[in-house]
């Protein structure tokens, strides 16, 4: 059974803290993605990666960075958390093969106070 | 510009009835794919159905079917015989270059007993 896991379901951080969100997939997928989900806005792409040590900016990369040191792991970093980064964060992975269906993790609900 | 639009923020349907969730898209690429995902209150994104731009027939998966009208750029999801467990957020998404997905704003479906 395919699986994408995220390090935390719920996270509360203070303004200015450095925050790490971890995502691991066990499907040997080449592609990995980070989204944030806000009511009325759907899912918006923050960053994505097609290979180890490779990253590309999505639609809303400001205030975020990523790291992909191993194929199965893709980390999202908030260098200095701000209250407007309070959101649901979803990680996904996909293969280059087939229809490129994305498999999602359970999400991390981050609150920045 | 590539875009997905879901114009129904919320929908109600009576149990056992059929419901149609609307999705329109905009792209100039001849090759694209359209996905529908379900997101229950637990937060995970569940893949439901896929339609490729060159597919001649409308996709079907059990109680889900995709009403694909290419000339009108619409890809509506039809759920037949609604069940209480169908209550969830539903997202339409379009695959663009590089395997990225663009998501609509989502439709919250509530199934009444």
PDB file of C-alpha atoms in Angstrom:
ATOM      1  CA  UNK A   1       0.000   0.000   0.000  1.00  0.00           C
ATOM      2  CA  UNK A   2       1.420   3.344  -1.050  1.00  0.00           C
ATOM      3  CA  UNK A   3       2.239   5.701   1.744  1.00  0.00           C
ATOM      4  CA  UNK A   4       3.191   9.303   2.330  1.00  0.00           C
ATOM      5  CA  UNK A   5       3.806  10.286   5.929  1.00  0.00           C
ATOM      6  CA  UNK A   6       4.246  13.678   7.523  1.00  0.00           C
ATOM      7  CA  UNK A   7       6.069  14.233  10.782  1.00  0.00           C
ATOM      8  CA  UNK A   8       3.235  15.916  12.688  1.00  0.00           C
ATOM      9  CA  UNK A   9      -0.543  16.209  12.372  1.00  0.00           C
ATOM     10  CA  UNK A  10      -0.685  19.320  14.531  1.00  0.00           C
ATOM     11  CA  UNK A  11       2.018  21.847  15.333  1.00  0.00           C
ATOM     12  CA  UNK A  12       1.988  25.085  17.293  1.00  0.00           C
ATOM     13  CA  UNK A  13       4.927  27.450  16.942  1.00  0.00           C
ATOM     14  CA  UNK A  14       5.747  30.996  17.956  1.00  0.00           C
ATOM     15  CA  UNK A  15       6.386  33.881  15.594  1.00  0.00           C
ATOM     16  CA  UNK A  16      10.019  33.967  14.534  1.00  0.00           C
ATOM     17  CA  UNK A  17      10.720  30.287  15.200  1.00  0.00           C
ATOM     18  CA  UNK A  18      12.334  28.092  12.568  1.00  0.00           C
ATOM     19  CA  UNK A  19       9.937  25.310  11.633  1.00  0.00           C
ATOM     20  CA  UNK A  20      10.681  22.017   9.897  1.00  0.00           C
ATOM     21  CA  UNK A  21       7.938  19.950   8.273  1.00  0.00           C
ATOM     22  CA  UNK A  22       9.085  16.519   7.172  1.00  0.00           C
ATOM     23  CA  UNK A  23       7.588  14.305   4.493  1.00  0.00           C
ATOM     24  CA  UNK A  24       8.577  10.738   3.643  1.00  0.00           C
ATOM     25  CA  UNK A  25       7.263   8.521   0.850  1.00  0.00           C
ATOM     26  CA  UNK A  26       7.875   4.818   0.395  1.00  0.00           C
ATOM     27  CA  UNK A  27       6.922   4.500  -3.278  1.00  0.00           C
ATOM     28  CA  UNK A  28      10.294   5.394  -4.819  1.00  0.00           C
ATOM     29  CA  UNK A  29       8.636   8.378  -6.511  1.00  0.00           C
ATOM     30  CA  UNK A  30      10.784  10.901  -8.300  1.00  0.00           C
ATOM     31  CA  UNK A  31       8.486  13.872  -7.723  1.00  0.00           C
ATOM     32  CA  UNK A  32       7.569  15.459  -4.417  1.00  0.00           C
ATOM     33  CA  UNK A  33       5.457  18.510  -3.682  1.00  0.00           C
ATOM     34  CA  UNK A  34       4.548  20.831  -0.821  1.00  0.00           C
ATOM     35  CA  UNK A  35       1.186  22.625  -0.780  1.00  0.00           C
ATOM     36  CA  UNK A  36      -0.611  24.841   1.651  1.00  0.00           C
ATOM     37  CA  UNK A  37      -4.382  24.700   1.912  1.00  0.00           C
ATOM     38  CA  UNK A  38      -6.496  27.646   3.018  1.00  0.00           C
ATOM     39  CA  UNK A  39     -10.302  27.931   3.009  1.00  0.00           C
ATOM     40  CA  UNK A  40     -11.650  29.247  -0.268  1.00  0.00           C
ATOM     41  CA  UNK A  41      -8.247  29.085  -1.947  1.00  0.00           C
ATOM     42  CA  UNK A  42      -7.831  25.371  -2.528  1.00  0.00           C
ATOM     43  CA  UNK A  43      -4.310  23.966  -2.545  1.00  0.00           C
ATOM     44  CA  UNK A  44      -1.445  26.183  -3.615  1.00  0.00           C
ATOM     45  CA  UNK A  45       1.959  24.855  -4.592  1.00  0.00           C
ATOM     46  CA  UNK A  46       4.858  26.101  -2.491  1.00  0.00           C
ATOM     47  CA  UNK A  47       7.813  24.089  -3.803  1.00  0.00           C
ATOM     48  CA  UNK A  48       8.411  20.889  -5.697  1.00  0.00           C
ATOM     49  CA  UNK A  49      11.271  18.586  -6.544  1.00  0.00           C
ATOM     50  CA  UNK A  50      11.890  16.178  -9.404  1.00  0.00           C
ATOM     51  CA  UNK A  51      15.026  14.606  -8.004  1.00  0.00           C
ATOM     52  CA  UNK A  52      17.401  14.507  -5.093  1.00  0.00           C
ATOM     53  CA  UNK A  53      18.989  17.884  -4.349  1.00  0.00           C
ATOM     54  CA  UNK A  54      16.763  19.479  -6.932  1.00  0.00           C
ATOM     55  CA  UNK A  55      14.037  22.034  -6.116  1.00  0.00           C
ATOM     56  CA  UNK A  56      11.750  24.360  -8.004  1.00  0.00           C
ATOM     57  CA  UNK A  57       9.619  27.243  -6.763  1.00  0.00           C
ATOM     58  CA  UNK A  58       5.899  26.866  -6.985  1.00  0.00           C
ATOM     59  CA  UNK A  59       3.315  29.615  -6.910  1.00  0.00           C
ATOM     60  CA  UNK A  60       3.877  30.864  -3.354  1.00  0.00           C
ATOM     61  CA  UNK A  61       7.498  30.184  -2.286  1.00  0.00           C
ATOM     62  CA  UNK A  62       8.041  33.370  -0.296  1.00  0.00           C
ATOM     63  CA  UNK A  63       8.944  32.683   3.309  1.00  0.00           C
ATOM     64  CA  UNK A  64       9.663  28.999   2.658  1.00  0.00           C
ATOM     65  CA  UNK A  65      12.587  26.844   1.628  1.00  0.00           C
ATOM     66  CA  UNK A  66      12.950  23.108   1.024  1.00  0.00           C
ATOM     67  CA  UNK A  67      15.500  20.355   1.225  1.00  0.00           C
ATOM     68  CA  UNK A  68      15.697  17.034  -0.543  1.00  0.00           C
ATOM     69  CA  UNK A  69      18.824  15.147   0.482  1.00  0.00           C
ATOM     70  CA  UNK A  70      17.323  11.700  -0.100  1.00  0.00           C
ATOM     71  CA  UNK A  71      14.838  10.537  -2.700  1.00  0.00           C
ATOM     72  CA  UNK A  72      12.222   9.531  -0.158  1.00  0.00           C
ATOM     73  CA  UNK A  73      12.348  12.649   2.007  1.00  0.00           C
ATOM     74  CA  UNK A  74      11.271  16.218   1.250  1.00  0.00           C
ATOM     75  CA  UNK A  75      11.412  18.831   3.970  1.00  0.00           C
ATOM     76  CA  UNK A  76       9.672  22.190   4.106  1.00  0.00           C
ATOM     77  CA  UNK A  77      11.359  24.883   6.171  1.00  0.00           C
ATOM     78  CA  UNK A  78       9.858  28.078   7.503  1.00  0.00           C
ATOM     79  CA  UNK A  79      12.942  30.147   8.281  1.00  0.00           C
ATOM     80  CA  UNK A  80      11.109  32.588  10.539  1.00  0.00           C
ATOM     81  CA  UNK A  81       7.495  31.615  11.095  1.00  0.00           C
ATOM     82  CA  UNK A  82       4.860  34.320  10.835  1.00  0.00           C
ATOM     83  CA  UNK A  83       1.169  34.293  11.734  1.00  0.00           C
ATOM     84  CA  UNK A  84       0.185  34.407   8.055  1.00  0.00           C
ATOM     85  CA  UNK A  85       1.807  30.999   7.657  1.00  0.00           C
ATOM     86  CA  UNK A  86      -0.836  29.443   9.866  1.00  0.00           C
ATOM     87  CA  UNK A  87      -2.342  26.878   7.525  1.00  0.00           C
ATOM     88  CA  UNK A  88      -2.731  23.214   6.589  1.00  0.00           C
ATOM     89  CA  UNK A  89       0.373  21.878   4.848  1.00  0.00           C
ATOM     90  CA  UNK A  90       0.103  18.900   2.545  1.00  0.00           C
ATOM     91  CA  UNK A  91       2.921  16.876   1.054  1.00  0.00           C
ATOM     92  CA  UNK A  92       2.483  14.746  -2.065  1.00  0.00           C
ATOM     93  CA  UNK A  93       4.528  12.492  -4.296  1.00  0.00           C
ATOM     94  CA  UNK A  94       4.142  11.129  -7.797  1.00  0.00           C
ATOM     95  CA  UNK A  95       5.945   9.110 -10.416  1.00  0.00           C
ATOM     96  CA  UNK A  96       6.883  10.230 -13.891  1.00  0.00           C
ATOM     97  CA  UNK A  97       5.118   7.108 -15.112  1.00  0.00           C
ATOM     98  CA  UNK A  98       1.429   6.830 -15.962  1.00  0.00           C
ATOM     99  CA  UNK A  99      -0.998   9.608 -15.212  1.00  0.00           C
ATOM    100  CA  UNK A 100       1.268  11.254 -12.607  1.00  0.00           C
ATOM    101  CA  UNK A 101      -1.343  10.799  -9.912  1.00  0.00           C
ATOM    102  CA  UNK A 102      -0.237  12.528  -6.734  1.00  0.00           C
ATOM    103  CA  UNK A 103      -0.407  10.644  -3.442  1.00  0.00           C
ATOM    104  CA  UNK A 104      -0.898  12.837  -0.414  1.00  0.00           C
ATOM    105  CA  UNK A 105       0.170  12.686   3.178  1.00  0.00           C
ATOM    106  CA  UNK A 106      -2.316  13.276   6.027  1.00  0.00           C
ATOM    107  CA  UNK A 107      -1.382  16.939   6.349  1.00  0.00           C
ATOM    108  CA  UNK A 108       0.094  19.084   9.113  1.00  0.00           C
ATOM    109  CA  UNK A 109      -2.045  21.781  10.636  1.00  0.00           C
ATOM    110  CA  UNK A 110       0.390  24.492  11.670  1.00  0.00           C
ATOM    111  CA  UNK A 111      -0.586  27.319  13.984  1.00  0.00           C
ATOM    112  CA  UNK A 112       1.823  30.218  14.444  1.00  0.00           C
ATOM    113  CA  UNK A 113       1.063  32.389  17.457  1.00  0.00           C
TER     114      UNK A 113
ATOM    115  CA  UNK B   1      -3.199  31.407 -17.973  1.00  0.00           C
ATOM    116  CA  UNK B   2      -3.858  27.932 -16.638  1.00  0.00           C
ATOM    117  CA  UNK B   3      -6.685  27.873 -14.176  1.00  0.00           C
ATOM    118  CA  UNK B   4      -9.259  25.638 -12.512  1.00  0.00           C
ATOM    119  CA  UNK B   5     -12.566  27.060 -11.334  1.00  0.00           C
ATOM    120  CA  UNK B   6     -15.093  25.465  -9.010  1.00  0.00           C
ATOM    121  CA  UNK B   7     -18.024  27.819  -8.609  1.00  0.00           C
ATOM    122  CA  UNK B   8     -19.961  25.917  -5.946  1.00  0.00           C
ATOM    123  CA  UNK B   9     -18.513  26.549  -2.473  1.00  0.00           C
ATOM    124  CA  UNK B  10     -21.126  24.269  -0.923  1.00  0.00           C
ATOM    125  CA  UNK B  11     -23.686  21.730  -2.098  1.00  0.00           C
ATOM    126  CA  UNK B  12     -26.400  19.679  -0.424  1.00  0.00           C
ATOM    127  CA  UNK B  13     -27.801  16.399  -1.714  1.00  0.00           C
ATOM    128  CA  UNK B  14     -30.282  13.934  -0.342  1.00  0.00           C
ATOM    129  CA  UNK B  15     -28.970  10.475   0.421  1.00  0.00           C
ATOM    130  CA  UNK B  16     -29.363   8.064  -2.546  1.00  0.00           C
ATOM    131  CA  UNK B  17     -29.720  10.898  -5.056  1.00  0.00           C
ATOM    132  CA  UNK B  18     -27.166  11.872  -7.707  1.00  0.00           C
ATOM    133  CA  UNK B  19     -25.172  15.098  -7.532  1.00  0.00           C
ATOM    134  CA  UNK B  20     -22.993  16.977 -10.006  1.00  0.00           C
ATOM    135  CA  UNK B  21     -20.012  19.038  -8.898  1.00  0.00           C
ATOM    136  CA  UNK B  22     -18.892  21.608 -11.440  1.00  0.00           C
ATOM    137  CA  UNK B  23     -15.370  22.217 -12.670  1.00  0.00           C
ATOM    138  CA  UNK B  24     -14.145  24.362 -15.537  1.00  0.00           C
ATOM    139  CA  UNK B  25     -10.568  24.725 -16.640  1.00  0.00           C
ATOM    140  CA  UNK B  26      -8.463  26.926 -18.831  1.00  0.00           C
ATOM    141  CA  UNK B  27      -5.324  25.875 -20.647  1.00  0.00           C
ATOM    142  CA  UNK B  28      -3.780  26.264 -24.079  1.00  0.00           C
ATOM    143  CA  UNK B  29      -1.829  23.010 -23.822  1.00  0.00           C
ATOM    144  CA  UNK B  30      -3.234  20.222 -26.006  1.00  0.00           C
ATOM    145  CA  UNK B  31      -2.130  17.575 -23.517  1.00  0.00           C
ATOM    146  CA  UNK B  32      -3.406  17.755 -19.963  1.00  0.00           C
ATOM    147  CA  UNK B  33      -5.081  15.631 -17.341  1.00  0.00           C
ATOM    148  CA  UNK B  34      -7.974  16.300 -15.009  1.00  0.00           C
ATOM    149  CA  UNK B  35      -8.311  14.801 -11.536  1.00  0.00           C
ATOM    150  CA  UNK B  36     -10.899  14.786  -8.813  1.00  0.00           C
ATOM    151  CA  UNK B  37      -9.888  14.343  -5.182  1.00  0.00           C
ATOM    152  CA  UNK B  38     -12.019  13.893  -2.086  1.00  0.00           C
ATOM    153  CA  UNK B  39     -10.956  15.326   1.267  1.00  0.00           C
ATOM    154  CA  UNK B  40     -12.959  14.075   4.280  1.00  0.00           C
ATOM    155  CA  UNK B  41     -12.876  15.953   7.555  1.00  0.00           C
ATOM    156  CA  UNK B  42      -9.863  13.868   8.598  1.00  0.00           C
ATOM    157  CA  UNK B  43      -7.813  15.799   6.040  1.00  0.00           C
ATOM    158  CA  UNK B  44      -6.313  13.205   3.737  1.00  0.00           C
ATOM    159  CA  UNK B  45      -6.705  13.692  -0.011  1.00  0.00           C
ATOM    160  CA  UNK B  46      -8.211  10.689  -1.751  1.00  0.00           C
ATOM    161  CA  UNK B  47      -7.878  10.279  -5.518  1.00  0.00           C
ATOM    162  CA  UNK B  48     -11.242   9.544  -7.142  1.00  0.00           C
ATOM    163  CA  UNK B  49     -11.054   9.713 -10.912  1.00  0.00           C
ATOM    164  CA  UNK B  50      -8.896  10.842 -13.837  1.00  0.00           C
ATOM    165  CA  UNK B  51      -9.599  12.047 -17.384  1.00  0.00           C
ATOM    166  CA  UNK B  52      -6.907  12.584 -19.995  1.00  0.00           C
ATOM    167  CA  UNK B  53      -7.366  15.269 -22.615  1.00  0.00           C
ATOM    168  CA  UNK B  54      -7.142  12.719 -25.421  1.00  0.00           C
ATOM    169  CA  UNK B  55      -9.478  10.184 -23.844  1.00  0.00           C
ATOM    170  CA  UNK B  56     -12.465   9.631 -26.069  1.00  0.00           C
ATOM    171  CA  UNK B  57     -14.795   8.310 -23.408  1.00  0.00           C
ATOM    172  CA  UNK B  58     -15.821   9.793 -20.097  1.00  0.00           C
ATOM    173  CA  UNK B  59     -14.029   8.218 -17.157  1.00  0.00           C
ATOM    174  CA  UNK B  60     -15.996   6.140 -14.650  1.00  0.00           C
ATOM    175  CA  UNK B  61     -14.977   4.611 -11.324  1.00  0.00           C
ATOM    176  CA  UNK B  62     -17.780   2.898  -9.482  1.00  0.00           C
ATOM    177  CA  UNK B  63     -20.293   5.555  -8.401  1.00  0.00           C
ATOM    178  CA  UNK B  64     -18.092   8.333  -9.771  1.00  0.00           C
ATOM    179  CA  UNK B  65     -18.162   9.499 -13.362  1.00  0.00           C
ATOM    180  CA  UNK B  66     -16.565  12.465 -15.038  1.00  0.00           C
ATOM    181  CA  UNK B  67     -18.656  14.431 -17.524  1.00  0.00           C
ATOM    182  CA  UNK B  68     -15.883  15.681 -19.803  1.00  0.00           C
ATOM    183  CA  UNK B  69     -16.888  18.347 -22.318  1.00  0.00           C
ATOM    184  CA  UNK B  70     -13.680  19.384 -24.011  1.00  0.00           C
ATOM    185  CA  UNK B  71     -15.105  22.164 -26.167  1.00  0.00           C
ATOM    186  CA  UNK B  72     -16.661  23.788 -23.113  1.00  0.00           C
ATOM    187  CA  UNK B  73     -13.567  23.073 -21.006  1.00  0.00           C
ATOM    188  CA  UNK B  74     -15.583  21.464 -18.284  1.00  0.00           C
ATOM    189  CA  UNK B  75     -14.949  18.321 -16.249  1.00  0.00           C
ATOM    190  CA  UNK B  76     -17.848  17.866 -13.877  1.00  0.00           C
ATOM    191  CA  UNK B  77     -17.894  15.076 -11.304  1.00  0.00           C
ATOM    192  CA  UNK B  78     -21.094  13.079 -11.022  1.00  0.00           C
ATOM    193  CA  UNK B  79     -21.681  11.017  -7.889  1.00  0.00           C
ATOM    194  CA  UNK B  80     -24.559   8.587  -8.220  1.00  0.00           C
ATOM    195  CA  UNK B  81     -26.567   7.197  -5.307  1.00  0.00           C
ATOM    196  CA  UNK B  82     -25.027   9.520  -2.700  1.00  0.00           C
ATOM    197  CA  UNK B  83     -24.074   8.075   0.654  1.00  0.00           C
ATOM    198  CA  UNK B  84     -23.546   9.777   4.008  1.00  0.00           C
ATOM    199  CA  UNK B  85     -19.852   8.974   3.705  1.00  0.00           C
ATOM    200  CA  UNK B  86     -19.650  11.125   0.584  1.00  0.00           C
ATOM    201  CA  UNK B  87     -19.865  14.245   2.738  1.00  0.00           C
ATOM    202  CA  UNK B  88     -16.485  15.907   2.207  1.00  0.00           C
ATOM    203  CA  UNK B  89     -14.591  18.588   0.303  1.00  0.00           C
ATOM    204  CA  UNK B  90     -14.067  17.803  -3.357  1.00  0.00           C
ATOM    205  CA  UNK B  91     -11.261  19.275  -5.407  1.00  0.00           C
ATOM    206  CA  UNK B  92     -10.861  19.386  -9.151  1.00  0.00           C
ATOM    207  CA  UNK B  93      -7.260  19.596 -10.375  1.00  0.00           C
ATOM    208  CA  UNK B  94      -5.474  19.888 -13.693  1.00  0.00           C
ATOM    209  CA  UNK B  95      -2.076  18.403 -14.445  1.00  0.00           C
ATOM    210  CA  UNK B  96       0.161  20.842 -16.248  1.00  0.00           C
ATOM    211  CA  UNK B  97       3.736  20.626 -17.499  1.00  0.00           C
ATOM    212  CA  UNK B  98       6.148  18.758 -15.299  1.00  0.00           C
ATOM    213  CA  UNK B  99       3.431  16.823 -13.534  1.00  0.00           C
ATOM    214  CA  UNK B 100       2.343  19.750 -11.357  1.00  0.00           C
ATOM    215  CA  UNK B 101      -1.295  20.058 -10.341  1.00  0.00           C
ATOM    216  CA  UNK B 102      -3.377  23.214 -10.278  1.00  0.00           C
ATOM    217  CA  UNK B 103      -6.322  22.944  -7.889  1.00  0.00           C
ATOM    218  CA  UNK B 104      -9.709  24.584  -7.814  1.00  0.00           C
ATOM    219  CA  UNK B 105     -11.122  26.222  -4.704  1.00  0.00           C
ATOM    220  CA  UNK B 106     -13.064  23.133  -3.716  1.00  0.00           C
ATOM    221  CA  UNK B 107     -16.740  22.276  -3.164  1.00  0.00           C
ATOM    222  CA  UNK B 108     -18.039  21.145   0.202  1.00  0.00           C
ATOM    223  CA  UNK B 109     -20.641  18.447  -0.277  1.00  0.00           C
ATOM    224  CA  UNK B 110     -23.100  17.603   2.477  1.00  0.00           C
ATOM    225  CA  UNK B 111     -25.266  14.498   2.140  1.00  0.00           C
ATOM    226  CA  UNK B 112     -28.532  14.648   4.060  1.00  0.00           C
ATOM    227  CA  UNK B 113     -30.126  11.481   5.482  1.00  0.00           C
TER     228      UNK B 113
END
